[in-house]
Coordinates of C-alpha atoms in Angstrom, one line a residue:
Chain V
M734 CA 0.0 0.1 0.0
D735 CA 1.5 3.4 -0.9
S736 CA 0.4 6.8 -0.2
K737 CA -0.5 7.6 -3.7
D738 CA -3.9 5.9 -3.8
E739 CA -6.6 8.5 -4.1
G740 CA -9.4 6.8 -2.6
S741 CA -10.5 4.4 -5.4
A742 CA -8.6 1.3 -4.3
P743 CA -9.9 -0.2 -1.1
C744 CA -7.4 -0.1 1.7
S745 CA -6.5 -3.5 3.4
S746 CA -4.9 -3.8 6.9
P747 CA -2.4 -1.0 6.7
V748 CA -3.4 2.6 7.8
C749 CA -3.9 4.6 4.4
V750 CA -3.0 8.1 3.8
H751 CA -4.4 9.7 0.6
N752 CA -1.8 12.5 0.2
P753 CA 0.8 12.2 -2.8
H754 CA 2.6 15.3 -1.4
L755 CA 3.5 13.4 2.0
D756 CA 6.2 11.4 0.4
A757 CA 8.0 14.4 -0.6
L758 CA 8.1 15.8 2.9
K759 CA 11.8 15.6 4.2
E760 CA 10.2 15.8 7.8
D761 CA 6.4 15.5 8.7
I762 CA 5.8 17.5 11.9
L763 CA 2.8 16.5 13.8
Y764 CA 2.4 19.8 15.3
H765 CA -0.6 19.5 17.6
F766 CA 0.9 16.3 19.0
S767 CA 4.5 18.0 19.4
L768 CA 5.7 14.9 17.5
G769 CA 7.6 14.6 14.3
T770 CA 9.3 11.9 11.9
E771 CA 12.8 13.5 12.4
T772 CA 12.5 13.9 16.3
H773 CA 10.7 10.8 17.2
S774 CA 11.1 7.0 16.1
L775 CA 7.5 6.7 15.5
Q776 CA 7.6 3.1 14.3
D777 CA 9.4 2.1 17.6
M778 CA 7.1 4.1 19.8
F779 CA 3.6 3.2 18.0
G780 CA 4.4 0.1 15.5
D781 CA 2.6 -2.2 17.8
V782 CA -0.7 -0.2 18.2
K783 CA -3.7 -2.4 17.4
F784 CA -6.4 -0.2 19.3
V785 CA -7.0 3.4 19.5
C786 CA -9.5 4.9 21.7
V787 CA -10.3 8.5 21.5
G788 CA -12.5 10.8 23.5
G789 CA -13.1 14.5 24.1
S790 CA -11.7 15.0 27.7
P791 CA -8.1 14.4 28.6
W792 CA -8.7 13.5 32.1
R793 CA -11.2 10.7 30.8
M794 CA -8.5 9.4 28.2
K795 CA -5.9 9.3 31.1
A796 CA -8.5 7.4 33.3
F797 CA -9.2 5.0 30.5
T798 CA -5.5 4.2 30.1
E799 CA -5.3 3.4 33.8
Y800 CA -8.6 1.3 33.5
I801 CA -7.3 -0.8 30.5
A802 CA -3.8 -1.4 32.0
A803 CA -5.5 -2.9 35.0
E804 CA -7.9 -5.1 32.7
L805 CA -5.2 -6.3 30.7
G806 CA -2.6 -6.9 33.7
M807 CA -0.4 -4.4 32.3
E808 CA -0.3 -1.9 35.2
D809 CA 2.7 0.0 35.7
P810 CA 3.7 -0.9 39.4
K811 CA 4.1 3.2 40.1
S812 CA 1.0 3.7 38.2
E813 CA 2.6 6.2 36.0
Y814 CA 1.3 6.7 32.4
P815 CA 3.1 9.8 30.8
N816 CA 1.5 12.0 28.6
I817 CA 3.2 11.3 25.0
C818 CA 2.2 14.8 24.0
A819 CA 3.4 16.6 27.1
G820 CA 5.1 19.2 24.8
T821 CA 1.7 20.6 23.9
D822 CA -1.8 21.2 25.7
R823 CA -3.6 20.6 22.5
Y824 CA -4.2 16.8 23.0
A825 CA -3.1 14.3 25.4
M826 CA -2.0 10.8 24.6
Y827 CA -1.2 7.7 26.4
K828 CA -0.1 4.2 25.7
V829 CA -0.2 0.8 27.2
G830 CA 0.8 -2.2 25.2
P831 CA -1.3 -2.2 22.0
V832 CA -3.8 0.4 23.2
L833 CA -3.3 4.0 22.4
S834 CA -5.6 6.5 24.1
V835 CA -5.8 10.1 22.6
S836 CA -8.2 13.2 23.7
H837 CA -9.6 15.2 21.0
G838 CA -11.4 18.1 22.4
M839 CA -14.9 19.2 21.5
G840 CA -16.4 19.5 18.1
I841 CA -15.7 18.3 14.4
P842 CA -12.8 20.9 13.7
S843 CA -11.0 19.8 16.9
I844 CA -11.4 15.9 16.3
A845 CA -10.4 16.5 12.6
I846 CA -7.0 18.1 13.5
M847 CA -6.2 15.1 15.8
L848 CA -7.3 12.4 13.5
H849 CA -5.1 14.0 10.5
E850 CA -2.2 14.0 12.7
L851 CA -3.2 10.4 14.1
I852 CA -3.7 8.9 10.7
K853 CA -0.2 10.2 9.7
L854 CA 1.2 8.9 13.0
L855 CA -0.2 5.4 12.4
Y856 CA 0.9 5.2 8.7
H857 CA 4.6 6.7 9.7
A858 CA 4.5 3.8 12.3
K859 CA 3.6 1.3 9.8
C860 CA 0.8 0.1 11.8
T861 CA -1.7 -2.6 10.7
D862 CA -5.1 -4.0 11.6
V863 CA -5.9 -0.9 13.8
T864 CA -9.5 -0.8 15.3
I865 CA -10.3 2.9 16.7
I866 CA -13.1 3.6 19.0
R867 CA -14.5 7.0 20.0
I868 CA -15.8 6.8 23.5
G869 CA -17.8 9.9 24.5
T870 CA -20.9 11.4 26.0
S871 CA -24.0 12.4 24.4
G872 CA -27.6 13.5 24.9
G873 CA -30.1 10.8 24.4
V874 CA -33.3 11.1 22.5
G875 CA -36.1 9.0 24.0
L876 CA -33.6 6.7 26.1
E877 CA -33.0 6.3 29.8
P878 CA -30.0 8.3 30.8
G879 CA -27.2 5.9 31.2
T880 CA -27.9 3.9 28.0
V881 CA -24.9 3.3 25.9
V882 CA -25.3 3.9 22.1
V883 CA -23.2 2.4 19.4
T884 CA -23.6 4.2 16.2
K885 CA -25.0 2.6 13.4
Q886 CA -24.8 5.8 11.2
S887 CA -23.7 9.3 11.9
V888 CA -26.5 11.7 10.5
D889 CA -26.3 15.6 9.9
P890 CA -28.8 17.9 11.5
T891 CA -31.0 17.3 8.7
F892 CA -31.0 13.4 9.4
Q893 CA -28.7 12.6 6.3
P894 CA -25.8 10.1 6.8
R895 CA -23.2 12.4 5.4
F896 CA -20.4 14.8 6.2
E897 CA -19.7 17.9 4.1
Q898 CA -15.9 18.8 4.2
V899 CA -15.0 22.2 2.3
I900 CA -11.9 21.9 0.4
L901 CA -10.5 25.0 -1.4
G902 CA -14.0 26.7 -0.6
K903 CA -16.0 24.1 -2.4
T904 CA -18.0 21.5 -0.3
V905 CA -17.5 17.9 -1.0
V906 CA -19.7 15.2 0.7
R907 CA -18.3 12.2 2.4
N908 CA -19.7 8.8 3.6
T909 CA -20.2 8.5 7.5
D910 CA -20.7 4.7 7.4
L911 CA -19.2 2.9 10.4
D912 CA -17.9 -0.8 10.6
Q913 CA -21.1 -2.6 11.0
S914 CA -19.7 -6.0 12.3
L915 CA -17.7 -4.1 14.9
A916 CA -21.0 -2.4 16.1
E917 CA -22.5 -5.8 16.3
D918 CA -19.5 -7.3 18.2
L919 CA -19.8 -4.4 20.6
L920 CA -23.4 -5.1 21.2
Q921 CA -22.7 -8.7 21.9
C922 CA -20.0 -7.7 24.5
S923 CA -22.7 -5.6 26.1
K924 CA -24.9 -8.8 26.7
E925 CA -22.0 -10.7 27.9
L926 CA -21.1 -8.0 30.4
N927 CA -24.8 -7.6 31.4
Q928 CA -24.2 -4.3 33.4
F929 CA -26.1 -1.6 31.6
K930 CA -28.3 -1.2 28.6
T931 CA -26.6 -0.7 25.1
V932 CA -28.5 -0.1 21.9
V933 CA -27.1 0.4 18.2
G934 CA -28.9 3.3 16.7
N935 CA -28.1 6.6 14.7
T936 CA -26.2 9.6 16.1
M937 CA -26.8 13.0 15.0
C938 CA -23.6 15.3 14.9
T939 CA -23.8 18.9 15.3
L940 CA -21.6 22.0 15.1
D941 CA -23.2 23.4 18.3
F942 CA -24.3 22.3 21.5
Y943 CA -26.9 24.8 22.3
E944 CA -29.1 26.2 19.2
G945 CA -27.5 23.4 17.0
Q946 CA -29.1 20.7 19.5
A947 CA -32.4 22.6 19.9
R948 CA -31.5 23.2 23.4
L949 CA -33.7 26.1 25.3
D950 CA -31.0 27.0 27.7
G951 CA -28.2 28.8 25.7
A952 CA -27.3 32.3 25.5
F953 CA -29.7 32.7 22.4
C954 CA -32.8 30.9 21.6
S955 CA -35.4 32.0 19.1
Y956 CA -37.5 28.9 18.8
T957 CA -40.3 27.5 21.5
E958 CA -40.5 24.5 23.3
E959 CA -42.8 23.1 21.0
D960 CA -40.4 23.8 18.0
K961 CA -37.8 21.8 19.9
Q962 CA -40.1 19.0 20.8
D963 CA -41.0 18.8 16.9
Y964 CA -37.4 18.7 15.9
L965 CA -36.4 16.2 18.3
N966 CA -39.6 13.9 17.5
K967 CA -38.4 14.2 13.9
A968 CA -35.0 13.0 14.7
Q969 CA -36.3 10.1 16.8
E970 CA -38.4 9.2 13.7
A971 CA -35.1 9.1 11.6
G972 CA -33.7 6.6 14.0
V973 CA -31.5 9.0 16.0
C974 CA -30.8 7.7 19.4
N975 CA -28.4 10.4 20.6
I976 CA -26.7 13.5 19.6
E977 CA -22.9 14.5 20.0
M978 CA -20.5 16.7 18.1
E979 CA -17.6 14.5 16.3
S980 CA -19.1 11.3 14.9
S981 CA -19.5 12.4 11.4
V982 CA -16.1 13.5 10.7
F983 CA -14.6 10.5 12.8
A984 CA -16.6 8.2 10.5
A985 CA -15.7 9.9 7.5
M986 CA -11.8 10.0 8.0
C987 CA -11.7 6.7 9.4
K988 CA -13.4 5.3 6.5
L989 CA -11.2 6.9 4.1
S990 CA -8.0 5.6 5.9
G991 CA -9.2 2.0 6.3
L992 CA -9.6 2.1 9.9
R993 CA -12.2 -0.3 11.6
A994 CA -14.0 2.2 13.5
A995 CA -17.0 2.5 16.1
V996 CA -18.5 5.2 18.2
V997 CA -19.6 4.2 21.6
C998 CA -21.2 7.0 23.7
V999 CA -23.2 7.0 26.9
T1000 CA -26.4 9.3 27.1
L1001 CA -26.1 11.6 30.0
L1002 CA -29.7 12.8 30.0
D1003 CA -32.8 12.3 27.7
R1004 CA -33.2 15.4 25.5
L1005 CA -37.1 14.9 25.1
K1006 CA -37.1 15.7 28.8
G1007 CA -34.6 18.4 29.5
D1008 CA -31.5 20.4 28.6
Q1009 CA -29.5 20.7 31.5
L1010 CA -27.2 18.2 33.1
R1011 CA -28.8 17.9 36.6
S1012 CA -27.7 14.5 37.6
S1013 CA -25.1 14.5 40.5
H1014 CA -21.5 14.5 39.7
E1015 CA -21.4 10.7 41.0
V1016 CA -24.1 9.5 38.7
L1017 CA -22.6 11.4 35.8
H1018 CA -19.2 9.9 36.5
S1019 CA -20.7 6.4 36.6
Y1020 CA -22.4 6.9 33.3
Q1021 CA -19.2 8.1 31.7
Q1022 CA -17.3 5.0 32.6
R1023 CA -19.7 2.9 30.7
P1024 CA -18.1 3.4 27.4
Q1025 CA -14.9 2.6 29.0
I1026 CA -16.1 -0.9 30.4
L1027 CA -17.5 -1.9 27.3
V1028 CA -14.5 -1.1 25.2
G1029 CA -12.2 -2.5 27.7
Y1030 CA -14.1 -5.7 27.7
Y1031 CA -14.1 -5.6 23.9
I1032 CA -10.3 -5.3 23.7
K1033 CA -9.5 -7.8 26.3
K1034 CA -11.8 -10.3 24.5
Q1035 CA -10.0 -9.6 21.2
L1036 CA -6.4 -10.1 22.8
N1037 CA -7.5 -13.2 24.5
A1038 CA -8.7 -14.6 21.2
K1039 CA -5.6 -13.8 19.4
A1040 CA -3.5 -15.2 22.2
K1041 CA -5.4 -18.4 21.9
D1042 CA -5.1 -18.5 17.8
S1043 CA -1.3 -18.1 18.0
Chain I
M361 CA -32.1 45.4 29.8
D362 CA -34.0 42.1 30.0
S363 CA -33.4 38.8 28.4
K364 CA -36.5 38.8 26.3
D365 CA -35.0 41.0 23.4
E366 CA -34.9 38.8 20.6
G367 CA -32.3 40.6 18.6
S368 CA -34.1 43.7 17.1
A369 CA -33.5 46.1 20.2
P370 CA -29.8 47.4 20.1
C371 CA -27.9 46.3 23.2
S372 CA -26.4 49.0 25.4
S373 CA -23.9 48.5 28.0
P374 CA -25.0 45.2 29.7
V375 CA -24.2 42.1 28.5
C376 CA -27.3 40.8 26.7
V377 CA -28.8 37.1 26.2
H378 CA -31.6 36.7 23.8
N379 CA -33.5 33.8 25.3
P380 CA -36.9 34.2 26.8
H381 CA -36.6 30.5 28.3
L382 CA -33.6 31.5 30.7
D383 CA -35.4 33.5 33.3
A384 CA -37.8 30.4 34.0
L385 CA -34.8 28.3 34.8
K386 CA -34.6 27.8 38.7
E387 CA -30.7 27.1 38.2
D388 CA -28.4 27.7 35.2
I389 CA -25.8 25.2 35.3
L390 CA -22.8 26.3 33.1
Y391 CA -22.0 22.7 32.7
H392 CA -18.6 23.1 30.7
F393 CA -17.3 25.7 33.2
S394 CA -18.5 23.5 36.2
L395 CA -20.3 26.8 37.5
G396 CA -23.8 27.4 38.3
T397 CA -26.2 30.2 39.5
E398 CA -27.2 28.1 42.7
T399 CA -23.8 26.7 43.5
H400 CA -21.8 29.9 42.8
S401 CA -22.2 33.9 43.5
L402 CA -21.7 34.7 40.0
Q403 CA -22.3 38.5 40.7
D404 CA -19.6 38.5 43.3
M405 CA -17.2 36.4 41.6
F406 CA -17.5 38.3 38.2
G407 CA -19.5 41.5 38.7
D408 CA -16.4 43.6 38.2
V409 CA -15.3 42.1 35.0
K410 CA -14.6 44.7 32.3
F411 CA -12.1 42.7 29.9
V412 CA -12.2 39.2 28.8
C413 CA -9.6 37.5 27.0
V414 CA -10.0 34.2 25.2
G415 CA -7.5 32.0 23.4
G416 CA -7.5 28.3 22.4
S417 CA -4.7 27.0 24.8
P418 CA -5.2 26.8 28.6
W419 CA -1.6 27.1 29.2
R420 CA -1.4 30.2 27.1
M421 CA -4.3 31.8 28.8
K422 CA -2.8 31.0 32.3
A423 CA 0.5 32.7 30.9
F424 CA -1.5 35.7 29.9
T425 CA -3.0 35.9 33.3
E426 CA 0.5 36.1 34.8
Y427 CA 1.7 38.6 32.3
I428 CA -1.5 41.0 32.6
A429 CA -1.1 40.8 36.6
A430 CA 2.5 42.0 36.5
E431 CA 1.5 44.6 33.9
L432 CA -1.2 46.0 36.0
G433 CA 0.7 45.7 39.2
M434 CA -1.7 43.3 40.6
E435 CA 0.6 40.1 41.0
D436 CA -0.2 37.8 43.6
P437 CA 2.9 37.7 45.9
K438 CA 2.7 33.9 45.8
S439 CA 2.1 33.9 42.0
E440 CA -0.8 31.5 42.3
Y441 CA -3.8 32.1 39.9
P442 CA -6.2 29.3 40.7
N443 CA -8.1 27.9 37.7
I444 CA -11.8 28.8 38.2
C445 CA -12.9 26.0 36.1
A446 CA -10.9 23.3 38.2
G447 CA -13.8 20.9 38.3
T448 CA -13.7 20.2 34.6
D449 CA -11.0 19.8 32.1
R450 CA -13.1 21.3 29.0
Y451 CA -11.9 25.1 29.5
A452 CA -9.6 26.8 32.1
M453 CA -10.5 30.4 33.5
Y454 CA -8.4 32.8 35.4
K455 CA -9.1 36.2 36.9
V456 CA -7.0 39.2 37.7
G457 CA -9.0 42.4 38.9
P458 CA -11.3 43.3 36.1
V459 CA -9.5 40.9 33.5
L460 CA -11.0 37.6 32.8
S461 CA -9.0 35.0 30.8
V462 CA -10.6 31.8 29.3
S463 CA -9.5 29.2 27.2
H464 CA -11.6 28.0 24.3
G465 CA -10.0 25.0 22.6
M466 CA -9.8 24.4 18.7
G467 CA -12.6 25.1 16.2
I468 CA -15.9 26.7 15.9
P469 CA -17.9 24.3 18.2
S470 CA -15.5 24.5 20.9
I471 CA -15.2 28.3 21.1
A472 CA -19.1 28.4 20.6
I473 CA -19.9 26.1 23.7
M474 CA -17.6 28.4 25.7
L475 CA -19.2 31.6 24.5
H476 CA -22.8 30.4 25.4
E477 CA -21.7 29.9 28.6
L478 CA -19.6 32.9 29.0
I479 CA -22.2 35.3 27.9
K480 CA -24.8 33.7 30.4
L481 CA -22.0 34.0 33.1
L482 CA -21.5 37.8 32.3
Y483 CA -25.4 38.2 32.0
H484 CA -26.0 36.5 35.5
A485 CA -23.0 38.4 37.0
K486 CA -24.7 41.5 35.8
C487 CA -21.5 42.9 34.2
T488 CA -21.5 46.2 32.1
D489 CA -19.2 47.7 29.4
V490 CA -17.2 44.5 28.7
T491 CA -14.7 44.3 26.1
I492 CA -13.8 40.8 24.9
I493 CA -10.6 40.0 22.8
R494 CA -9.7 36.9 21.2
I495 CA -5.9 36.5 21.3
G496 CA -4.7 33.6 19.0
T497 CA -2.4 32.0 16.5
S498 CA -3.1 31.8 12.7
G499 CA -1.6 31.3 9.2
G500 CA -0.5 34.5 7.3
V501 CA -1.3 35.2 3.7
G502 CA 1.5 37.0 2.2
L503 CA 2.7 38.5 5.5
E504 CA 5.9 38.0 7.2
P505 CA 5.7 35.4 10.2
G506 CA 5.3 37.2 13.4
T507 CA 3.1 40.0 11.9
V508 CA -0.1 40.5 14.2
V509 CA -3.4 40.6 12.4
V510 CA -6.2 42.6 14.1
T511 CA -9.5 41.3 12.2
K512 CA -11.4 43.7 10.2
Q513 CA -14.2 41.3 9.0
S514 CA -14.3 37.6 9.5
V515 CA -15.0 35.9 6.3
D516 CA -15.9 32.2 5.5
P517 CA -13.9 29.9 3.0
T518 CA -15.8 31.4 0.1
F519 CA -14.4 34.8 1.5
Q520 CA -17.9 36.2 2.6
P521 CA -18.4 38.0 5.7
R522 CA -21.2 35.7 7.2
F523 CA -21.4 32.7 9.7
E524 CA -23.7 30.0 9.1
Q525 CA -25.6 28.7 12.2
V526 CA -27.8 25.7 12.0
I527 CA -30.8 25.8 14.2
L528 CA -33.1 23.2 14.1
G529 CA -31.8 21.8 11.1
K530 CA -32.2 24.9 9.1
T531 CA -29.2 27.5 8.1
V532 CA -29.5 30.9 9.7
V533 CA -26.7 33.5 8.3
R534 CA -25.4 35.8 11.0
N535 CA -23.2 39.0 10.6
T536 CA -19.4 38.7 11.6
D537 CA -18.5 42.4 11.9
L538 CA -16.3 43.3 14.8
D539 CA -15.9 46.6 16.3
Q540 CA -14.0 48.9 14.1
S541 CA -13.0 51.6 16.7
L542 CA -11.6 48.9 18.8
A543 CA -9.5 47.6 16.0
E544 CA -8.3 51.1 15.4
D545 CA -7.6 51.5 19.1
L546 CA -5.4 48.3 18.9
L547 CA -3.6 49.4 15.8
Q548 CA -2.8 52.7 17.4
C549 CA -1.4 50.8 20.6
S550 CA 0.8 48.8 18.5
K551 CA 2.4 51.9 16.7
E552 CA 2.8 53.3 20.4
L553 CA 4.4 49.9 21.3
N554 CA 6.7 49.9 18.3
Q555 CA 7.9 46.3 19.0
F556 CA 6.2 44.4 16.1
K557 CA 4.3 44.9 12.9
T558 CA 0.5 44.9 13.2
V559 CA -2.1 45.2 10.4
V560 CA -5.8 45.4 10.2
G561 CA -7.3 42.9 7.6
N562 CA -9.8 40.1 6.9
T563 CA -9.6 36.7 8.7
M564 CA -10.8 33.6 7.1
C565 CA -12.3 31.1 9.4
T566 CA -12.3 27.5 8.4
L567 CA -13.7 24.3 9.9
D568 CA -10.6 22.4 9.2
F569 CA -6.9 23.0 9.5
Y570 CA -5.6 20.6 6.6
E571 CA -8.1 20.3 3.7
G572 CA -10.0 23.3 4.8
Q573 CA -7.1 25.6 4.8
A574 CA -5.5 24.1 1.3
R575 CA -2.6 22.6 3.2
L576 CA -0.7 20.0 1.4
D577 CA 0.5 17.9 4.5
G578 CA -2.7 16.4 5.9
A579 CA -3.6 12.9 6.0
F580 CA -5.5 13.5 2.7
C581 CA -5.2 15.9 0.0
S582 CA -6.8 15.6 -3.5
Y583 CA -5.4 19.0 -5.0
T584 CA -2.1 20.1 -6.3
E585 CA 0.4 22.7 -5.2
E586 CA -1.0 24.9 -8.1
D587 CA -4.5 24.6 -6.8
K588 CA -3.5 25.5 -3.3
Q589 CA -1.5 28.6 -4.6
D590 CA -4.8 29.6 -6.8
Y591 CA -6.8 29.4 -3.8
L592 CA -4.7 31.2 -1.4
N593 CA -4.1 34.1 -4.0
K594 CA -7.8 34.6 -4.4
A595 CA -8.1 34.9 -0.6
Q596 CA -5.3 37.4 -0.6
E597 CA -7.2 39.4 -3.3
A598 CA -10.3 39.2 -1.2
G599 CA -8.3 40.9 1.6
V600 CA -7.6 37.9 3.6
C601 CA -4.5 38.6 5.7
N602 CA -4.6 35.3 7.9
I603 CA -6.8 32.1 8.5
E604 CA -7.6 30.5 11.7
M605 CA -10.5 28.4 13.2
E606 CA -12.8 30.6 15.6
S607 CA -13.3 34.3 14.5
S608 CA -16.5 34.0 12.6
V609 CA -18.7 32.4 15.6
F610 CA -16.7 34.6 17.9
A611 CA -17.6 37.7 16.0
A612 CA -21.4 36.7 15.4
M613 CA -21.9 35.7 19.0
C614 CA -20.3 38.8 20.6
K615 CA -22.3 41.2 18.2
L616 CA -25.6 39.5 19.2
S617 CA -24.7 40.0 23.1
G618 CA -23.4 43.6 22.7
L619 CA -20.0 42.9 23.6
R620 CA -17.4 45.1 22.1
A621 CA -15.2 42.6 20.3
A622 CA -11.8 42.1 18.6
V623 CA -9.7 39.3 17.1
V624 CA -5.8 39.7 17.5
C625 CA -3.8 36.8 16.1
V626 CA -0.2 36.5 15.3
T627 CA 0.8 34.8 12.0
L628 CA 3.1 31.8 12.8
L629 CA 4.1 31.3 9.0
D630 CA 3.3 32.7 5.6
R631 CA 1.1 30.1 4.0
L632 CA 2.0 31.1 0.3
K633 CA 5.5 29.6 1.2
G634 CA 4.4 26.6 3.1
D635 CA 2.3 24.6 5.4
Q636 CA 4.4 23.2 8.3
L637 CA 5.4 25.1 11.3
R638 CA 9.2 24.8 10.9
S639 CA 10.3 27.7 13.2
S640 CA 12.1 26.8 16.5
H641 CA 9.9 26.5 19.5
E642 CA 11.7 29.7 20.8
V643 CA 10.8 31.9 17.9
L644 CA 7.0 30.5 17.8
H645 CA 7.0 31.1 21.6
S646 CA 7.9 34.7 21.0
Y647 CA 5.5 35.2 18.3
Q648 CA 2.6 33.9 20.5
Q649 CA 3.4 36.4 23.0
R650 CA 2.9 39.4 20.6
P651 CA -1.0 39.4 20.9
Q652 CA -0.4 39.1 24.6
I653 CA 1.8 42.2 24.8
L654 CA -0.5 44.3 22.4
V655 CA -3.8 43.4 24.5
G656 CA -2.0 43.8 27.7
Y657 CA -0.8 47.3 26.7
Y658 CA -4.4 48.1 25.4
I659 CA -5.9 47.1 28.8
K660 CA -3.5 49.1 30.9
K661 CA -4.1 52.0 28.8
Q662 CA -7.8 51.9 29.2
L663 CA -7.5 51.4 32.8
N664 CA -5.1 54.1 33.1
A665 CA -7.3 56.6 31.3
K666 CA -10.4 55.7 33.4
A667 CA -8.5 56.2 36.6
K668 CA -7.6 59.7 35.3
D669 CA -11.3 60.4 34.4
S670 CA -12.5 59.7 37.8

């Protein structure tokens, strides 16, 4: 696989870039990671990565690293997991064995910068057979708070499964399909775990948390409670189970680069019943652990199966 | 001023919200700040705020707080500036006298969440006559790296001065005008300082750092070097001096809420000559201090003028 494929050839197991200019670069500086091909031996550092977990909050991604280390029996006796991107405060990155954990901030632009540099990192490191999962939080639509949603399709605010990328001032529409077999595997894991409810459904991805998600509690709101309910009811009819702010570009970019991808978000509230997060800190915290528990179980199961095969 | 104005009445000196639902809330939880109207006395904490400086990086906003404290002779002898949003890792917030400093992450969605909650915070705190300035970094178009750009108009990737907000699935176009007298005041301050070059010009705001800004070094690139140059040349002809990722929604939201607003970004490189940030850490760091120095000078001058008047 070389980097000159422009999207027509199917990517097999390597991580693909689609950029003929990259090979001409003497050095590739992954600026927002504070890493680079001349300053770091990316293949030595990351060549064994098989699972990448990403989420908005740096604290949560550090907590996930500690959790997965314990699950896999790979704890550092001193419990120290250094931030690989310590040279910057844009993103945080941690690694335990084959599992890389990276924060992406909030919103499509923030996760897109991270994914461009992550995909190049995995490419430079010659990683193969990589599965990537976004573990996040979301607003639910007609679901009991605490329900975990594995995304079937990421849809836009008009409920269409697409992501619009502006390139040189022109809009290009990209596919937001996610890996259906991975989604089913994750659902099966939830059944085996039997700790909380998990569903597979559509996820609406918006550019704004307040007006963009029909909330009544932003600084600006020009619509009524009834307008809000109408919109969310239409979303529900279109199969939308939850709403967040990163899944569409995540699905589009992972598909382009041949990464097996899933989005696993817990719902912190039911948007049909309210807008503000009124649950206690402890309840919200326990909800936020559910995607971590589910994905941790999945990774452990995969690694055990692989160990048996070999 | 009450909160029921729906955008038609001009806002005077208070900070305006345009949301008739807000007054019905028993409690307003500013979730991404980990603050709320029932848990915090916002008027006591923030009632004296006259200047708000925002920027992407939490580290930079902390450094700005230390810098402005020294400039205003308000240093804490122990040099401790606690993060007011310590309960969350979404944003960082610091305060010294009348100056509030808040980080906003990268991209339109991330700064929009922060601004919704900041505007509500200033409204609940009954702040008046607030000036807000974004201090950031950007890619320059035909400017010597290190040049500071004060934004005249924020334009979209087709060079139009507008921001598209999606509300209930429909697109609403908002004005991105910034305060022209504030821009002129800042330019005058730069002349008085005489430490670096500052220009007033248009700023292009994009949703993506790589393909969205015609970079050749992302994970994906479907255009040629010539396509890139054509696009950036057209941007330059449209008066674009620099490119960043937050100015359009910042301008739109500040205008709606009656905040006197400016965008002051340093250019870290000339995009007509390259895409990667190859300058040394020291050079980039010194560039990043320029907006801080300029805005610090402006705030000091304003406060001195006010002290003389009274």
